[in-house]
XYZ file of C-alpha atoms in Angstrom:
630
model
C 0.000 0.000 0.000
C 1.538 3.428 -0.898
C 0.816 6.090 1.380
C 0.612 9.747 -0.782
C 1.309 13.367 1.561
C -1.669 15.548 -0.157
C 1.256 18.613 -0.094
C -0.379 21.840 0.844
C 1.206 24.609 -1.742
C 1.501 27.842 -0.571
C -2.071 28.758 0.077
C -3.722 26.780 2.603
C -6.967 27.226 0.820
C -6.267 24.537 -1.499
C -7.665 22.010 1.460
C -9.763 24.265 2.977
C -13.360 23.569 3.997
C -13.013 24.736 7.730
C -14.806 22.766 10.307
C -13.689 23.392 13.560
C -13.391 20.587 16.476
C -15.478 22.363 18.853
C -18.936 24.727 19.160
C -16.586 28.161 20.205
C -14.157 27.725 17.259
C -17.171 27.479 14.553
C -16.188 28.910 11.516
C -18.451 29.743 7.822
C -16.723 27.049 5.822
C -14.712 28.514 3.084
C -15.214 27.432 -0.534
C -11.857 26.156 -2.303
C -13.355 26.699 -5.229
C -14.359 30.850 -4.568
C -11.683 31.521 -1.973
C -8.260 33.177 -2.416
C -5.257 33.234 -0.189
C -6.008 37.005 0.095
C -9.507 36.357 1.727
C -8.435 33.795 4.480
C -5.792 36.069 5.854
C -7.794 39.603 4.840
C -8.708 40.185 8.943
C -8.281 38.506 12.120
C -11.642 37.054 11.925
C -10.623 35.255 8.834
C -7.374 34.178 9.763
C -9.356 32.639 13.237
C -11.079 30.289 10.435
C -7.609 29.341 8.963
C -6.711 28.728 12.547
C -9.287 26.645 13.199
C -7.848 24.225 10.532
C -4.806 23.670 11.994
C -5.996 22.536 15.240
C -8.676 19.950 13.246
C -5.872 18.681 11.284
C -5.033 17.197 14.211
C -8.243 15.754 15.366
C -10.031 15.218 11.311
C -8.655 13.566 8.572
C -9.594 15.460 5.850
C -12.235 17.759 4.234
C -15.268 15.803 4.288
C -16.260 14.119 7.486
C -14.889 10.920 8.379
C -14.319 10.152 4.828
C -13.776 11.277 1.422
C -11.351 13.882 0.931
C -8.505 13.093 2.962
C -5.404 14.806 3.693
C -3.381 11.829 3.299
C -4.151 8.758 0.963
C -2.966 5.430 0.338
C -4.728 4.630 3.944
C -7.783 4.118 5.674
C -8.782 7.155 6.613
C -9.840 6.865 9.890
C -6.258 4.728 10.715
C -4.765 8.010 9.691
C -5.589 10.434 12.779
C -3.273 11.795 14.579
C -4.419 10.512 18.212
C -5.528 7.122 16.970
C -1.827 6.809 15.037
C -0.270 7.977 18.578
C -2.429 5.000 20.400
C -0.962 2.840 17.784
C 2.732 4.322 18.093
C 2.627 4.891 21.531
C 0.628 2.033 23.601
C 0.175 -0.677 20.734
C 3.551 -1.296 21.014
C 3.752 -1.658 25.165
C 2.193 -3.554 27.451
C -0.831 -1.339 28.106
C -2.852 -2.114 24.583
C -2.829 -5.116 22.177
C -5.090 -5.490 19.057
C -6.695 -8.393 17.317
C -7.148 -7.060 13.943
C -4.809 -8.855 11.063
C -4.223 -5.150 8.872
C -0.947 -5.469 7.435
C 1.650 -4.027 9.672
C -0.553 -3.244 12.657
C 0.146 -7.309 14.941
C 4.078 -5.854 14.092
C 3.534 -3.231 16.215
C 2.809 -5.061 19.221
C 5.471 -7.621 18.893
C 8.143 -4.668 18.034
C 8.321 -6.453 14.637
C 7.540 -3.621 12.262
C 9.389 -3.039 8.508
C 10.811 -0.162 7.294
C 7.922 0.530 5.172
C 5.236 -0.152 7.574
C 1.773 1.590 6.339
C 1.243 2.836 10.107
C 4.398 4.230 10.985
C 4.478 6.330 7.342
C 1.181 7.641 7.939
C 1.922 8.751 11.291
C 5.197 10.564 10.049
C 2.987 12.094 7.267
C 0.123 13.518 9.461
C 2.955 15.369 11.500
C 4.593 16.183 8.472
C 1.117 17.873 7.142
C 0.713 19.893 10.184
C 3.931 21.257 10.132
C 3.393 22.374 6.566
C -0.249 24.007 7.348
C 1.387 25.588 10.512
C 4.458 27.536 8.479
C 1.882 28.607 5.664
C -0.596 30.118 8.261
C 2.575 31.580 10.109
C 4.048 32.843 6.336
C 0.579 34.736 5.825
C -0.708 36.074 9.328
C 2.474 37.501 9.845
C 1.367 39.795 7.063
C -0.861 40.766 9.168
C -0.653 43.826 11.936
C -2.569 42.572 14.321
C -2.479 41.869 18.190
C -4.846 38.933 18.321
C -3.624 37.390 14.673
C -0.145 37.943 16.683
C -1.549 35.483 19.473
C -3.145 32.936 16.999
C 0.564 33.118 15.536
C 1.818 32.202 18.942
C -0.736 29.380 18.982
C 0.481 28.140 15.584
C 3.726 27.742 16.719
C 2.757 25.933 19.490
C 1.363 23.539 17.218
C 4.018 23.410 14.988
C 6.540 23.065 18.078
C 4.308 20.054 18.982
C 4.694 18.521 15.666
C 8.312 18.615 16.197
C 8.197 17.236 19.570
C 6.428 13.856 18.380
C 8.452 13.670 15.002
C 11.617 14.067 17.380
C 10.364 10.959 19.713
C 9.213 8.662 17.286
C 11.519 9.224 14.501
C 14.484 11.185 15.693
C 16.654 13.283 13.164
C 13.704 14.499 10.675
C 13.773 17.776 8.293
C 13.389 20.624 10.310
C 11.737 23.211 7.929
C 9.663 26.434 9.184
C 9.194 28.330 5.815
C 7.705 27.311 2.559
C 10.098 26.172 0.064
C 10.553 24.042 -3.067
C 13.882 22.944 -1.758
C 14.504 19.489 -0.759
C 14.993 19.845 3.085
C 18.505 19.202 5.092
C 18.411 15.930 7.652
C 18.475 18.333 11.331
C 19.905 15.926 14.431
C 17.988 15.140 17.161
C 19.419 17.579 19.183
C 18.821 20.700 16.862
C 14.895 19.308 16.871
C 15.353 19.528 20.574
C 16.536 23.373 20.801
C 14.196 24.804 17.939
C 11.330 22.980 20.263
C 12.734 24.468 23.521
C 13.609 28.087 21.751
C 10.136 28.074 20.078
C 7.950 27.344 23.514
C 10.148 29.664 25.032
C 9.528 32.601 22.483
C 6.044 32.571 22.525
C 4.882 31.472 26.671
C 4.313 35.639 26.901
C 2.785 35.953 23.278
C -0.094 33.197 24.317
C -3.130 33.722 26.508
C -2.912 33.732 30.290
C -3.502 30.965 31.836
C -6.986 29.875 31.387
C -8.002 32.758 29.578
C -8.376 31.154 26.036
C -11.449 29.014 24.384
C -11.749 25.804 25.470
C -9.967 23.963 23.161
C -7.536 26.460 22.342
C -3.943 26.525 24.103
C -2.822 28.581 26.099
C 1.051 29.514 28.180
C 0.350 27.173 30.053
C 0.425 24.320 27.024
C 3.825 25.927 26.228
C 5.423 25.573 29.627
C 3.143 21.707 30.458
C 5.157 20.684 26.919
C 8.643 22.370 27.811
C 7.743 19.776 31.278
C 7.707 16.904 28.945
C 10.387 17.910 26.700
C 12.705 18.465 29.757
C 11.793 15.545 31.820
C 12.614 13.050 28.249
C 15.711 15.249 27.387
C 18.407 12.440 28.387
C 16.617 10.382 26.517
C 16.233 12.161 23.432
C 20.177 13.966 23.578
C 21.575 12.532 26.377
C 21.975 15.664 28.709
C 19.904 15.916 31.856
C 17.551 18.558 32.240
C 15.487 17.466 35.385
C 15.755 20.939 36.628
C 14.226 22.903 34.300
C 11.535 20.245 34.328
C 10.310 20.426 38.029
C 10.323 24.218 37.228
C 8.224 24.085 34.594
C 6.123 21.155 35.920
C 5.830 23.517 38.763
C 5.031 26.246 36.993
C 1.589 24.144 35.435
C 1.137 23.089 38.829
C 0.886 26.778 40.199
C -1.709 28.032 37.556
C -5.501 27.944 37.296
C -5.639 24.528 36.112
C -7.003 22.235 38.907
C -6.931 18.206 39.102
C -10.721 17.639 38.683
C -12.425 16.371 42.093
C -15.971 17.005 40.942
C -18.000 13.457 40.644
C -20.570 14.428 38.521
C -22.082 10.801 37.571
C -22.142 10.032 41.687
C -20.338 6.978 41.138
C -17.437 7.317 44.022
C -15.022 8.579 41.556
C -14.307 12.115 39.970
C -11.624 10.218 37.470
C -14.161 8.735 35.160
C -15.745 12.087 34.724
C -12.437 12.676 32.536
C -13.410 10.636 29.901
C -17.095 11.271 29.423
C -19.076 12.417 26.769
C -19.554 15.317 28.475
C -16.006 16.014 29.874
C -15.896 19.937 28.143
C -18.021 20.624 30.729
C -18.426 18.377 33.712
C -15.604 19.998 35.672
C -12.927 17.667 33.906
C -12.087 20.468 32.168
C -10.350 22.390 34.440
C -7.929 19.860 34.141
C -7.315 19.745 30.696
C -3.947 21.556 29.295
C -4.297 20.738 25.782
C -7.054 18.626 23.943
C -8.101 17.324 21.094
C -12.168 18.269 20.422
C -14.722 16.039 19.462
C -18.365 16.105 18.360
C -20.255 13.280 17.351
C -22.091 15.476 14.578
C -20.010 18.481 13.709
C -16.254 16.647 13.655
C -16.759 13.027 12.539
C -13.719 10.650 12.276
C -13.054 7.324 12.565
C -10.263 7.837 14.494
C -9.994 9.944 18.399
C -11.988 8.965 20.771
C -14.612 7.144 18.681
C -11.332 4.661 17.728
C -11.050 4.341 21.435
C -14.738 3.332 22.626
C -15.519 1.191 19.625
C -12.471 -0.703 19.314
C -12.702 -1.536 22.746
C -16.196 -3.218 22.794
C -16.958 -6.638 21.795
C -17.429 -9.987 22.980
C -20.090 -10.135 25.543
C -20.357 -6.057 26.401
C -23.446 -4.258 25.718
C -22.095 -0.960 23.107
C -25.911 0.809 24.547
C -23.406 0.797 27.760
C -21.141 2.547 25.752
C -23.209 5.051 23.992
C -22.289 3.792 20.748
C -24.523 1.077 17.962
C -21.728 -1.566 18.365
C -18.133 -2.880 18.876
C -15.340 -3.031 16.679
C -13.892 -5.956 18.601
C -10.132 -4.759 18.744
C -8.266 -3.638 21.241
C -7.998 -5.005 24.837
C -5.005 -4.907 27.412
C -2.790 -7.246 29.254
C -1.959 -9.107 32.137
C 1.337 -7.349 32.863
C -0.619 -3.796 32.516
C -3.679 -5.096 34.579
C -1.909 -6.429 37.813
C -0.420 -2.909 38.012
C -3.445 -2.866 39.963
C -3.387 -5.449 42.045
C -0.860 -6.487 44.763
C -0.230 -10.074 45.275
C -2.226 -12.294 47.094
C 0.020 -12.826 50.156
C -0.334 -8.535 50.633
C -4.107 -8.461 49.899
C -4.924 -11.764 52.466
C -2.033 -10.256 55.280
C -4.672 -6.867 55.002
C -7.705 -9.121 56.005
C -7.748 -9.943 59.480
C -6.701 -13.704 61.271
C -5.977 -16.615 59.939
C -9.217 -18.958 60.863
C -10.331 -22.456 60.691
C -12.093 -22.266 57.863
C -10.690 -23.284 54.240
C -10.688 -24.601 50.966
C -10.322 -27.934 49.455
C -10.689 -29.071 46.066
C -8.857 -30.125 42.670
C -9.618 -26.257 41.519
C -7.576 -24.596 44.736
C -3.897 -24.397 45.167
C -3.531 -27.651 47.220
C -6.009 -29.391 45.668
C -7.760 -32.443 47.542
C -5.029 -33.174 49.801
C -4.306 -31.827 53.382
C -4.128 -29.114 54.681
C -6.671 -26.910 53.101
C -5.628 -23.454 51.749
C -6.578 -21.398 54.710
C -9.113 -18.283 54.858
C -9.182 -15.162 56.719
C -11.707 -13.699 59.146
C -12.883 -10.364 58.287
C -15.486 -9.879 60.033
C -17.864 -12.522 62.641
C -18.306 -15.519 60.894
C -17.337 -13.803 57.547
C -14.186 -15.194 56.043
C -12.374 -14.388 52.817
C -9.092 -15.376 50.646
C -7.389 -14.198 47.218
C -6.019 -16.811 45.749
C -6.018 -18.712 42.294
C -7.980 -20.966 41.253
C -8.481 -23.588 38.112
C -11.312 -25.573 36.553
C -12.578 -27.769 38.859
C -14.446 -28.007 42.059
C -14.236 -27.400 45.707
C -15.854 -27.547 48.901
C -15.137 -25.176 52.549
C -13.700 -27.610 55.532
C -13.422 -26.474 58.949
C -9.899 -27.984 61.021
C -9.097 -29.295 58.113
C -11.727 -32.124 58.641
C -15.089 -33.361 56.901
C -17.036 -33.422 60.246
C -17.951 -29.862 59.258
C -18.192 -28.718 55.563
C -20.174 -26.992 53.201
C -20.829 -27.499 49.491
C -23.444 -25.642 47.602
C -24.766 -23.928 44.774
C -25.354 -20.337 42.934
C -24.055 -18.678 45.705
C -25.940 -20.515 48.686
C -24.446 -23.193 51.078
C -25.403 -26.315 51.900
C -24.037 -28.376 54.825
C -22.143 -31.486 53.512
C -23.669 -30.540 49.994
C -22.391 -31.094 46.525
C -19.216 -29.877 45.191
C -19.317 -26.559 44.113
C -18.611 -25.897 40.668
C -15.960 -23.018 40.123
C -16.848 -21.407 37.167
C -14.757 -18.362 37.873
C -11.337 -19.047 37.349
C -7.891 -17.264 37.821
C -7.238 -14.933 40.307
C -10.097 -14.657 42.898
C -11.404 -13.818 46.062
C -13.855 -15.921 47.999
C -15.905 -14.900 50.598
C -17.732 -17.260 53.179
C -20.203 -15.978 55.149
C -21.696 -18.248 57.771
C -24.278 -15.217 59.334
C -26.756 -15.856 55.967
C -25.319 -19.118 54.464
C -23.831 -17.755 51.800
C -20.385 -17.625 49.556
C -18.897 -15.482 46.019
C -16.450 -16.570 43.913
C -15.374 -13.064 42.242
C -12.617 -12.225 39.740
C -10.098 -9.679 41.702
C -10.659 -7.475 38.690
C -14.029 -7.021 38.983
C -13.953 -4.406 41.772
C -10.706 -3.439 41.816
C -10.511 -0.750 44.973
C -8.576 2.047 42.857
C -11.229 3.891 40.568
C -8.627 4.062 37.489
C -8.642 0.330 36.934
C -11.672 0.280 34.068
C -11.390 -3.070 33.054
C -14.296 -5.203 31.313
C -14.212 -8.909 32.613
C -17.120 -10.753 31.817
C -16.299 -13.366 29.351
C -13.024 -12.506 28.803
C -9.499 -14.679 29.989
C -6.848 -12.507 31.438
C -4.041 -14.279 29.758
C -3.801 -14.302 26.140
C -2.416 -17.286 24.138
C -4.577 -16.268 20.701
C -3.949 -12.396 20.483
C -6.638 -12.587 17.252
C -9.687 -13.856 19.768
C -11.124 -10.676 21.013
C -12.291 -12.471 24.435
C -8.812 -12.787 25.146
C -7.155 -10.095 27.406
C -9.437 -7.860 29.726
C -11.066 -5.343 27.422
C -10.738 -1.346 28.951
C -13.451 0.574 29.402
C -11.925 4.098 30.439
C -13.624 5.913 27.521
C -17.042 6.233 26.981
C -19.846 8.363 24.944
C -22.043 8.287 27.837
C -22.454 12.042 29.420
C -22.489 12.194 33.828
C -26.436 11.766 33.405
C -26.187 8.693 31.597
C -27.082 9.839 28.555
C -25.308 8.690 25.098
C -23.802 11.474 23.206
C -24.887 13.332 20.177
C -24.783 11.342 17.260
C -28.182 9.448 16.991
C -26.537 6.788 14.961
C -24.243 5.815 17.712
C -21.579 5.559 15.132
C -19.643 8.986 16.516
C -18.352 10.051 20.105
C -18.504 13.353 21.847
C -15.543 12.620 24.221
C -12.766 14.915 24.099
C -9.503 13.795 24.423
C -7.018 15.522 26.434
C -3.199 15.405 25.332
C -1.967 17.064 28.283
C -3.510 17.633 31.852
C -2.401 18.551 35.135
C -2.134 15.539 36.425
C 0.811 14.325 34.460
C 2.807 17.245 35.863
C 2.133 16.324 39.255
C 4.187 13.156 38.115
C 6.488 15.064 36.034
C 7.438 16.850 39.018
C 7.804 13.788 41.472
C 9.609 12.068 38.859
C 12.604 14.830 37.728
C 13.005 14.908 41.743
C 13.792 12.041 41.959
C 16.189 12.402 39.407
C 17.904 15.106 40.913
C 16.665 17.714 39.662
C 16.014 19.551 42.587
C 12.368 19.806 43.559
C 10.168 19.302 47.236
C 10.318 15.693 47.988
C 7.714 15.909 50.195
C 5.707 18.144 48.020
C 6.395 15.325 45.341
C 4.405 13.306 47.584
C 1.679 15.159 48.098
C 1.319 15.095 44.565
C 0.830 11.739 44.199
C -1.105 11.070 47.151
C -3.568 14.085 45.786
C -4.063 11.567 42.511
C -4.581 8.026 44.593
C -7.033 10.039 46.634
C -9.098 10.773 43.728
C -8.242 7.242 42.542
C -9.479 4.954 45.764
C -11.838 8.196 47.512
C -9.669 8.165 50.448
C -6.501 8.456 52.053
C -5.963 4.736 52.363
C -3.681 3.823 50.237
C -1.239 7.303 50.484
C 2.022 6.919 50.642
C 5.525 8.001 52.417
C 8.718 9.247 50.937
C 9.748 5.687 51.446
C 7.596 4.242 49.371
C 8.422 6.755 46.598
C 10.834 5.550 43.926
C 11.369 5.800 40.515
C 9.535 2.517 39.716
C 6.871 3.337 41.812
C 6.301 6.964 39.629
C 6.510 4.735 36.573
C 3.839 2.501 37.367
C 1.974 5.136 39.099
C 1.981 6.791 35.395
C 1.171 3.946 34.005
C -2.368 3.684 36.280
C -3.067 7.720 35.973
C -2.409 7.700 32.121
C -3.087 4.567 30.138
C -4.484 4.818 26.858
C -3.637 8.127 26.934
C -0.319 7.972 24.292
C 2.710 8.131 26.554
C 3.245 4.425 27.999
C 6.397 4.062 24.982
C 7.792 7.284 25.720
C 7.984 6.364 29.450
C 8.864 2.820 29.221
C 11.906 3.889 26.559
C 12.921 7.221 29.461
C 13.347 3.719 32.186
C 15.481 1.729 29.919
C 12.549 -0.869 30.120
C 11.278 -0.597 26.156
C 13.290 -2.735 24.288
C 15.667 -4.663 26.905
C 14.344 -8.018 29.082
C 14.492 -5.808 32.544
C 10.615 -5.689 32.228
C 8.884 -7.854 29.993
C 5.009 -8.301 28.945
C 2.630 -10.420 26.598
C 4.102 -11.083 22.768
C 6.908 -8.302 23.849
C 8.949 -9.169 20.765
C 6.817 -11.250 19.279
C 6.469 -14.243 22.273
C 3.785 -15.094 24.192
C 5.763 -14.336 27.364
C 7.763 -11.493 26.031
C 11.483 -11.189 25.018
C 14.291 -8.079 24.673
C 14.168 -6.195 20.986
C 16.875 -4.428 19.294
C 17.500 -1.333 20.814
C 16.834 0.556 17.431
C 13.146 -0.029 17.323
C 13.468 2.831 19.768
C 12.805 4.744 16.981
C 10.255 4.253 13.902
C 11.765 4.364 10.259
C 11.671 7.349 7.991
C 9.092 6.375 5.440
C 10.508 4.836 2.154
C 9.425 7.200 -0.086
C 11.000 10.414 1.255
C 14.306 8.594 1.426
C 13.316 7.828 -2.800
C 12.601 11.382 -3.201
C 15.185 13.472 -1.076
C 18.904 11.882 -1.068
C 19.971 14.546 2.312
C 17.726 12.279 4.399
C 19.090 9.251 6.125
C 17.388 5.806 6.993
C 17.475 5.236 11.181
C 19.760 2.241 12.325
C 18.555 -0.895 11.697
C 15.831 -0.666 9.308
């Protein structure tokens, strides 16, 4: 499959039909056909419409809807957006997402596999490549203009442009660095000169921008500039191998100090303000305040098959209800795996110690650890006559024994006991907890990860294995169900259809500078420890609803921040970024599901670091250079 860049010239009008990503950037579309360069950039009012395009380039595909003229060809459409090519970059290719479709290229990306002239990879490198293009042509032409509010919607244009660079820099390295338009084949720049016209361009323009908070929702504002100088900071021995953990707690802490605010409002009443993040309505259900940068949806105005409505359809199947959902039906795709899912859960010796005493009551049976042979696996009392155990258990059956002994033992059956009954059938297998309870003659056999205490694990478990031995079997893995077209009064989002979602996603929030922060501390680069820790307890708060589960400065280490990422911002395009920053990407110090290509995971060359420069720009311009290995 050949993958064709639709080059913008020097007018952006050539592409433009202007649709913008949310309600308060509406623009009157402009015809192609009627329009000249001169009328887009005539006023300030025009030139908002051209920069309405450059944040939907990031969020669309194209010119008509979710398909039919897109920006890029050669591809599905809807695989070409931006966020759902990041998901695929980003957490495809860790142990936080897995896939069961057979598209050429895509089961590479899991199993760190992928060619040099993988379909995916090009078409990510070409969607960045097209916004830098439509960012230095609206920069080329408002700059014509003498205007202070065209001069902020410059500075926003070069924020966008700045974060073009910033993901062509991490997932390709040494790309063209261009910022005017030219005929001229484009010089190879190093990693390191991507890295300083980043820094030097977010530093230019953090005055030029709004205040913080003072912008339209969906539109950044100084505070985007200094949340991505955070990022580019806390990843800069990675990317050029000099440390810069100072001047990323400062500018983590400058995010932290501004009038963004980790959301605490639970609008939906459901014990948890963190699912309120990724609702339908999450523009204006107090997640919001939150968000630093996002990408807008609307299941009517800005239809794609990628963003969000990637990320709740490909995520149903098997046995879920899509109603649930707020969409017409699964796409029966992506799920998760073990490795990511027992970041929530501690083993069983920690969870049992946290129960109460050991009792006389236990479990026999050819489905529990020790199987019909003495002694029996012993429960815990948690309460009078109420006992409990995690544990693991197989097909099979088994039966409760007090003392070890038959002279008192119950069998049963859907959840009732009955003294010296039957076996009782385990049809719940894997990791478990059973509860006994002798005060109404009753007993549960529940999967662990069916009420998991920390409000961030969203995992879908009915009818699906945890382990995965057929990656192509969609009831295989734990499916996740952290985004969803449902608003906080239950109701599905725009689009009647239920083919489109209304959920916005956010690219940056505040709460990945709180771990920004407690991470380039750690590092040495000189912030609070113990304000570090604060930080992290203020997110597990929201997370379990308490102060339960906060922690010390002893318990805070590096791996600790790492996983504690990993629970806060799954799915949210960062996991291969922050498993590559820990040395854990590519080498066997932590390995997860078909890592490499094997069921139980293996090491990969260190070069698939970095994705390959598509093919056909190598053809075309002989100053670029392939990366190592491919």
């Amino acid at each position: 499959m050949k993958i064709k860049f639709n080059t913008l010239l020097v007018a952006l009008i050539s592409f433009f039909t202007l649709v913008s990503c949310h309600d308060d950037l509406n623009q009157t579309p402009i015809d192609p056909d009627s329009t000249t360069e001169e009328d887009v950039f005539a006023n300030a009012s025009q030139a908002k419409g051209a920069l309405a395009k450059l944040y939907a380039s990031l969020a669309l595909t194209g010119q008509q809807g979710p398909a039919g003229q897109p920006d890029i060809s050669g591809i599905d459409e809807g695989f070409s957006q931006f966020s759902r090519m990041l998901f695929n970059l980003n957490e495809l290719t860790t142990d936080q997402a897995i896939v069961g479709w057979g598209d050429p290229g895509l089961p590479d990306l899991h199993g760190l596999s992928w060619s040099s002239g993988n379909d995916f990879t090009e078409a990510m490198y070409y969607r960045l490549a097209q916004e830098v293009s439509f960012t230095n042509s609206f920069i080329s032409n408002a700059e014509l203009l003498a205007d202070e509010e065209v001069n902020q919607f410059i500075a926003e244009a070069r924020f966008l442009r700045a974060f073009a660079y910033y993901n062509l820099m991490d997932l390709y390295g040494n790309v063209p660095l261009t910022t005017e338009i030219s005929t001229d084949l484009p010089q190879q720049a190093s990693r390191e000169e991507i890295f300083n016209f980043v820094e030097e361009e977010l530093l230019e323009i953090e005055d030029q921008l709004a205040d913080s908070g003072a912008n339209e929702y969906g539109r950044v504002d100084r505070v985007a500039a200094w949340a991505l100088l955070s990022r580019l900071y806390l990843n800069a021995e990675s990317f050029i191998g000099t440390p810069r953990y100072n001047d990323a707690v400062t500018y983590s802490e400058k995010a932290i100090n501004s009038s963004y605010s980790i959301n605490t409002t639970d609008a939906n009443g459901n014990g948890s303000a963190y699912d309120e993040l990724f609702l339908a309505d999450n523009n204006t259900n107090g997640a919001q305040k939150e968000f630093i940068f996002t990408l807008n949806f609307d299941g009517i105005q800005s239809q794609t098959f990628g963003g969000t409505t990637f990320l709740v359809h490909a995520a149903v199947g098997g046995t879920m209800n899509p109603a649930e959902f707020g969409i017409n039906g699964g796409w029966a795709g992506n799920r998760t795996t073990e490795a990511f899912v027992n970041k929530f859960v501690k083993t069983n010796a920690e969870l049992n110690a946290n129960i109460g005493p050991v009792s006389d009551w236990g479990i026999i049976g050819d489905s529990t650890p020790n199987g019909w042979a003495d002694p029996d696996t012993d429960m815990y009392e948690s309460a009078s006559n109420v006992y409990k155990i995690f544990t693991e258990l197989t097909e099979g059956e088994l039966k409760f024994r007090k003392n070890d002994d038959w002279a008192e033992n119950f069998g049963g059956e859907n959840g009732n006991l009955i003294s010296d009954g039957d076996n009782i059938a385990v049809e719940t297998t894997g990791r478990v907890v059973i509860t006994l309870n002798l005060n109404d003659n009753t007993y549960a056999i529940q999967s662990i990860y069916e009420s998991l205490p920390d409000a961030r694990a969203m995992f879908y478990t009915d009818g699906q294995t945890l382990e995965i031995n057929d990656v192509a079997t969609f009831e295989e893995g734990l499916t996740v169900t952290k985004f969803r077209n449902i608003d906080s009064n239950g109701n599905p989002g725009s689009d009647s259809t239920g083919d489109f979602v209304d959920t916005d996603l956010p690219i940056i929030r505040l709460a990945e500078m709180y771990l920004n922060y407690a991470e380039a501390t750690l590092r040495g680069g000189g912030g609070n420890a113990s304000r570090a820790v604060n930080l992290i307890n203020e997110l597990r708060e929201r997370a379990y609803g308490n102060n339960s589960v906060n922690i010390t400065s002893g318990d805070l280490d590096l791996q600790f921040v790492l996983d504690e990422r990993s629970r806060e911002l799954y799915w949210e395009g960062q996991r291969r970024t922050d498993l590559i920053r820990y040395e854990q990407f590519t080498t066997n110090q932590y390995l997860w599901p078909f890592k490499g290509g094997v069921q139980d995971g293996v090491s990969a060359p260190t070069y698939r670091r970095l994705f390959p420069i598509p093919n056909d720009l190598l053809t075309i311009n002989p100053n670029l250079t392939q990366n190592d290995g491919y």
